[in-house]
Coordinates of C-alpha atoms in Angstrom, one line a residue:
X986 CA -11.8 -9.3 8.0
X987 CA -10.7 -11.6 10.9
X988 CA -7.4 -11.6 11.1
X989 CA -4.1 -11.0 9.2
X990 CA -4.4 -11.4 5.2
X991 CA -7.5 -11.7 5.6
X992 CA -9.2 -8.9 3.8
X993 CA -6.9 -9.7 0.7
X994 CA -8.5 -13.1 0.6
X995 CA -11.9 -11.6 0.9
X996 CA -11.5 -9.2 -2.4
X997 CA -9.8 -11.9 -4.3
X998 CA -12.7 -13.7 -4.2
X999 CA -15.7 -11.8 -4.5
X1000 CA -18.0 -12.4 -7.0
X1001 CA -18.1 -9.1 -10.0
X1002 CA -20.1 -6.8 -8.1
X1003 CA -21.1 -3.1 -7.6
X1004 CA -18.5 -1.3 -4.9
X1005 CA -16.6 -3.0 -2.2
X1006 CA -15.9 -0.1 0.7
X1007 CA -12.8 -0.7 3.0
X1008 CA -13.8 0.8 7.0
X1009 CA -11.4 0.7 8.8
X1010 CA -7.9 1.9 8.7
X1011 CA -4.4 2.5 6.1
X1012 CA -3.2 -0.9 6.3
X1013 CA -7.0 -2.5 6.3
X1014 CA -7.2 -0.4 3.0
X1015 CA -3.8 -1.7 2.0
X1016 CA -5.1 -5.2 2.0
X1017 CA -8.9 -4.4 -0.1
X1018 CA -5.9 -2.4 -2.9
X1019 CA -3.8 -5.8 -2.9
X1020 CA -6.9 -8.6 -3.1
X1021 CA -7.9 -6.1 -5.8
X1022 CA -4.7 -6.1 -8.1
X1023 CA -4.5 -10.3 -7.9
X1024 CA -8.3 -10.1 -9.2
X1025 CA -8.5 -10.7 -13.0
X1026 CA -11.3 -8.6 -13.5
X1027 CA -10.8 -5.1 -11.1
X1028 CA -13.5 -4.0 -8.9
X1029 CA -14.6 -0.5 -7.9
X1030 CA -13.5 0.0 -4.3
X1031 CA -13.5 2.4 -2.0
X1032 CA -12.4 3.4 1.7
X1033 CA -14.6 4.8 5.0
X1034 CA -11.6 5.5 7.5
X1035 CA -11.7 4.3 11.1
X1036 CA -8.4 3.6 11.9
X1037 CA -6.1 5.2 13.9
X1038 CA -4.0 7.5 12.1
X1039 CA -6.2 7.5 8.7
X1040 CA -3.7 9.4 6.3
X1041 CA -5.2 7.7 3.4
X1042 CA -9.1 8.7 4.7
X1043 CA -7.7 12.7 4.8
X1044 CA -6.3 12.3 1.7
X1045 CA -8.5 11.3 -0.2
X1046 CA -11.4 14.4 1.6
X1047 CA -12.7 12.1 4.9
X1048 CA -13.8 13.4 7.7
X1049 CA -14.3 11.8 11.5
X1050 CA -18.1 11.4 11.5
X1051 CA -18.5 7.6 10.2
X1052 CA -22.5 8.9 8.4
X1053 CA -21.1 12.1 7.1
X1054 CA -17.9 10.4 5.3
X1055 CA -20.8 7.7 4.1
X1056 CA -23.0 10.4 2.8
X1057 CA -18.9 12.3 1.1
X1058 CA -18.6 9.1 -0.7
X1059 CA -22.0 8.5 -1.5
X1060 CA -22.1 11.5 -3.5
X1061 CA -18.9 11.1 -4.7
X1062 CA -16.9 10.1 -8.5
X1063 CA -15.0 7.2 -9.7
X1064 CA -11.2 8.1 -10.5
X1065 CA -8.3 5.9 -11.9
X1066 CA -5.3 6.8 -9.4
X1067 CA -1.3 5.9 -8.9
X1068 CA -1.2 2.1 -7.2
X1069 CA 3.2 1.7 -5.7
X1070 CA 4.8 -1.3 -6.3
X1071 CA 7.8 -2.9 -4.0
X1072 CA 8.8 -5.6 -6.3
X1073 CA 5.4 -6.1 -7.8
X1074 CA 3.6 -6.3 -3.6
X1075 CA 0.8 -2.9 -3.7
X1076 CA 1.1 -0.3 -1.4
X1077 CA -1.4 2.6 -1.5
X1078 CA 0.3 5.5 0.4
X1079 CA 3.7 5.7 2.0
X1080 CA 6.7 3.1 2.3
X1081 CA 9.3 3.8 4.1
X1082 CA 12.8 1.9 5.9
X1083 CA 15.2 3.6 7.9
X1084 CA 14.9 5.8 11.4
X1085 CA 11.4 5.6 13.5
X1086 CA 10.1 4.0 10.7
X1087 CA 9.4 0.3 12.5
X1088 CA 7.5 2.6 15.1
X1089 CA 4.4 2.3 13.2
X1090 CA 3.9 -1.5 13.1
X1091 CA 6.2 -2.5 16.3
X1092 CA 3.4 0.1 18.7
X1093 CA 1.0 -2.5 20.1
X1094 CA -2.2 -3.1 18.6
X1095 CA -3.9 -2.7 22.3
X1096 CA -1.9 0.9 22.9
X1097 CA -3.5 1.6 19.8
X1098 CA -6.7 1.0 20.4
X1099 CA -6.3 3.0 24.1
X1100 CA -4.0 5.4 23.1
X1101 CA -4.5 5.9 19.4
X1102 CA -1.8 9.0 18.0
X1103 CA -1.0 9.2 20.9
X1104 CA 0.7 5.5 20.8
X1105 CA 2.7 6.0 18.1
X1106 CA 4.4 9.4 20.0
X1107 CA 5.2 7.0 22.9
X1108 CA 7.5 4.7 20.6
X1109 CA 8.7 7.9 19.1
X1110 CA 10.7 9.5 21.9
X1111 CA 12.0 5.7 22.8
X1112 CA 12.6 5.5 18.9
X1113 CA 14.7 9.2 19.0
X1114 CA 17.1 7.6 21.7
X1115 CA 18.4 4.9 20.4
X1116 CA 21.3 4.9 18.2
X1117 CA 21.3 5.3 14.5
X1118 CA 21.5 2.7 11.3
X1119 CA 22.6 3.6 7.9
X1120 CA 22.5 1.6 5.0
X1121 CA 25.1 1.7 2.4
X1122 CA 23.0 1.8 -0.5
X1123 CA 23.2 1.5 -4.5
X1124 CA 20.4 3.3 -6.5
X1125 CA 19.0 4.2 -9.3
X1126 CA 16.5 6.9 -10.1
X1127 CA 15.5 8.7 -13.2
X1128 CA 18.4 6.8 -15.2
X1129 CA 20.5 7.5 -13.0
X1130 CA 22.9 4.8 -11.3
X1131 CA 24.0 6.4 -7.1
X1132 CA 25.7 4.8 -4.3
X1133 CA 25.2 6.9 -0.7
X1134 CA 24.5 5.8 3.2
X1135 CA 21.0 6.7 3.7
X1136 CA 19.7 6.6 7.4
X1137 CA 15.6 7.0 6.1
X1138 CA 14.0 5.9 2.4
X1139 CA 10.3 6.9 2.2
X1140 CA 8.8 6.4 -1.2
X1141 CA 5.4 8.1 -1.3
X1142 CA 2.1 8.6 -2.8
X1143 CA 0.4 11.2 -0.6
X1144 CA 0.8 15.0 0.7
X1145 CA -0.5 13.3 3.9
X1146 CA 2.1 11.3 6.3
X1147 CA 1.7 10.2 9.8
X1148 CA -0.9 13.0 10.8
X1149 CA 1.0 15.8 9.2
X1150 CA -1.0 17.4 6.3
X1151 CA 0.6 18.5 3.2
X1152 CA 4.0 17.1 4.0
X1153 CA 4.6 17.8 0.7
X1154 CA 3.7 20.0 -2.0
X1155 CA 2.2 19.8 -5.4
X1156 CA 1.5 16.1 -5.4
X1157 CA -0.3 14.3 -7.5
X1158 CA -2.7 10.9 -6.6
X1159 CA -2.7 10.3 -10.8
X1160 CA 0.2 11.5 -12.6
X1161 CA 2.2 7.7 -12.4
X1162 CA 4.9 8.7 -10.5
X1163 CA 6.0 8.7 -7.2
X1164 CA 8.2 11.3 -4.3
X1165 CA 11.3 9.9 -3.4
X1166 CA 13.0 11.1 -0.1
X1167 CA 17.0 9.7 0.9
X1168 CA 18.3 11.3 4.2
X1169 CA 21.8 10.7 5.8
X1170 CA 21.5 12.6 9.3
X1171 CA 23.2 10.6 11.8
X1172 CA 22.7 12.7 15.2
X1173 CA 19.7 13.8 17.0
X1174 CA 20.1 17.0 16.2
X1175 CA 20.4 16.7 12.8
X1176 CA 16.9 14.7 12.5
X1177 CA 15.4 17.9 14.8
X1178 CA 17.5 20.6 12.2
X1179 CA 16.2 18.0 9.8
X1180 CA 12.2 17.5 10.9
X1181 CA 11.7 21.4 11.5
X1182 CA 12.9 22.2 8.3
X1183 CA 10.7 20.1 6.3
X1184 CA 7.7 22.2 7.5
X1185 CA 8.5 24.9 5.7
X1186 CA 11.0 24.1 3.5
X1187 CA 11.8 22.6 -0.3
X1188 CA 12.9 18.9 0.7
X1189 CA 15.7 19.9 -2.6
X1190 CA 16.7 22.7 -0.7
X1191 CA 17.9 20.8 3.0
X1192 CA 20.3 20.6 3.7
X1193 CA 21.1 16.4 3.9
X1194 CA 18.0 15.0 1.6
X1195 CA 17.4 13.8 -1.3
X1196 CA 13.9 14.0 -3.0
X1197 CA 13.4 12.7 -6.3
X1198 CA 10.0 12.6 -8.4
X1199 CA 9.5 9.9 -11.0
X1200 CA 7.9 6.1 -11.8
X1201 CA 11.3 3.9 -11.5
X1202 CA 13.5 3.3 -8.2
X1203 CA 15.4 0.5 -7.5
X1204 CA 17.7 -0.1 -4.2
X1205 CA 19.7 -2.2 -3.7
X1206 CA 21.0 -2.8 0.1
X1207 CA 24.8 -3.9 0.6
X1208 CA 23.2 -6.5 3.4
X1209 CA 19.4 -6.8 4.4
X1210 CA 18.1 -4.4 6.3
X1211 CA 18.2 -5.4 9.8
X1212 CA 14.6 -3.8 10.0
X1213 CA 11.8 -4.4 8.0
X1214 CA 10.7 -1.9 5.3
X1215 CA 7.0 -0.3 6.4
X1216 CA 3.9 0.2 3.3
X1217 CA 1.1 1.4 4.6
X1218 CA 1.3 1.1 8.5
X1219 CA 1.9 -2.7 8.2
X1220 CA 5.8 -4.5 8.4
X1221 CA 6.4 -5.8 4.5
X1222 CA 7.1 -9.5 4.7
X1223 CA 9.5 -9.6 2.2
X1224 CA 13.1 -9.7 3.1
X1225 CA 15.6 -8.8 0.1
X1226 CA 18.5 -6.8 -0.7
X1227 CA 17.1 -5.4 -4.0
X1228 CA 13.9 -3.2 -3.9
X1229 CA 12.3 -1.6 -6.8
X1230 CA 9.4 0.2 -7.1
X1231 CA 7.0 1.1 -9.4
X1232 CA 3.7 2.2 -10.0
X1233 CA 0.2 1.4 -11.5
X1234 CA -1.6 3.5 -13.1
X1235 CA -4.8 2.7 -13.8
X1236 CA -6.4 1.8 -10.4
X1237 CA -10.3 3.0 -9.9
X1238 CA -11.4 4.2 -6.6
X1239 CA -14.6 5.9 -5.3
X1240 CA -14.2 9.0 -3.6
X1241 CA -15.7 12.4 -2.3
X1242 CA -14.9 14.8 -4.8
X1243 CA -13.5 17.2 -3.3
X1244 CA -10.1 15.6 -1.8
X1245 CA -6.7 16.7 0.0
X1246 CA -5.2 16.6 -3.1

C-alpha cells in the first residue's frame, strides 16, 4: 500500500480471487477487513504479521518467521470470527479511548521503525506524567442504562492487547460478543495498582473497574472527547458524542489451525 487507506481501497475493488493476504501490522489488516466489509461479495482474507506489535498475528497463532508463518497459513483452515464495529466502522480486535490509548497513533512512525515496541514504552512513560482526563458518559450495556466518569475505555475481542498476553481469560473469537472494560482511576498511584492487579485477577473483582461481555454497547459523552478513539492501533477520524459498538459474526478468514484463543 502507498498511503493510509490504500489497502482498504485495493481490497474493496479487487476482482474475485481465492485468497487475499495482508502482510503488515494490525492497522494494515484493519484496512483489509474494512475494504472487505464494503464489498457485496466478501473475499477470503488472511493476515501475516510483520508490524511493530502484531497483537492480531500472535493471537491468530503466528510467530516471527515469515516463511514459517506462510506455511502455517497454507496448512491452516477457514474460520468465521466476530468483527466489531463502532458506528458502523469495522475493527478487528480493539478500540479504546483515554489514558495511554493515543500512544498507538501518536508515536512517530520513524521511532516505531527504529526502536519497535520500545518506542511505545518511551511514549507511555511520557504520557504517564501528563494529567488524567475523565469523561462523563451515559452508557447502555446488556439493556441497562448507567452514568459514570471514566478515564479509560476499552472495547476488545482479543486475549492479547498492547503486547500483553492473556489480557482477559476465556476470550472467544466467534461467540458474537466482545469485552468492555471501563476504568475510573484518577491518580498515577491508581494506574499502577490497577495494572498490577490486572495481571493475576478477574477485572470484575478490581475496585475502580467495570467489566462486561456483550454484543452491543452505546456510549453518549457529555462533551466531545478531545482525544480520538484508537482502533487497531490507528486513529479513528470520525469524531462524535455518541458511539455504538456491535458485532458482525459471519466474517471468514484463513488462519493457522492452532491459535492463541
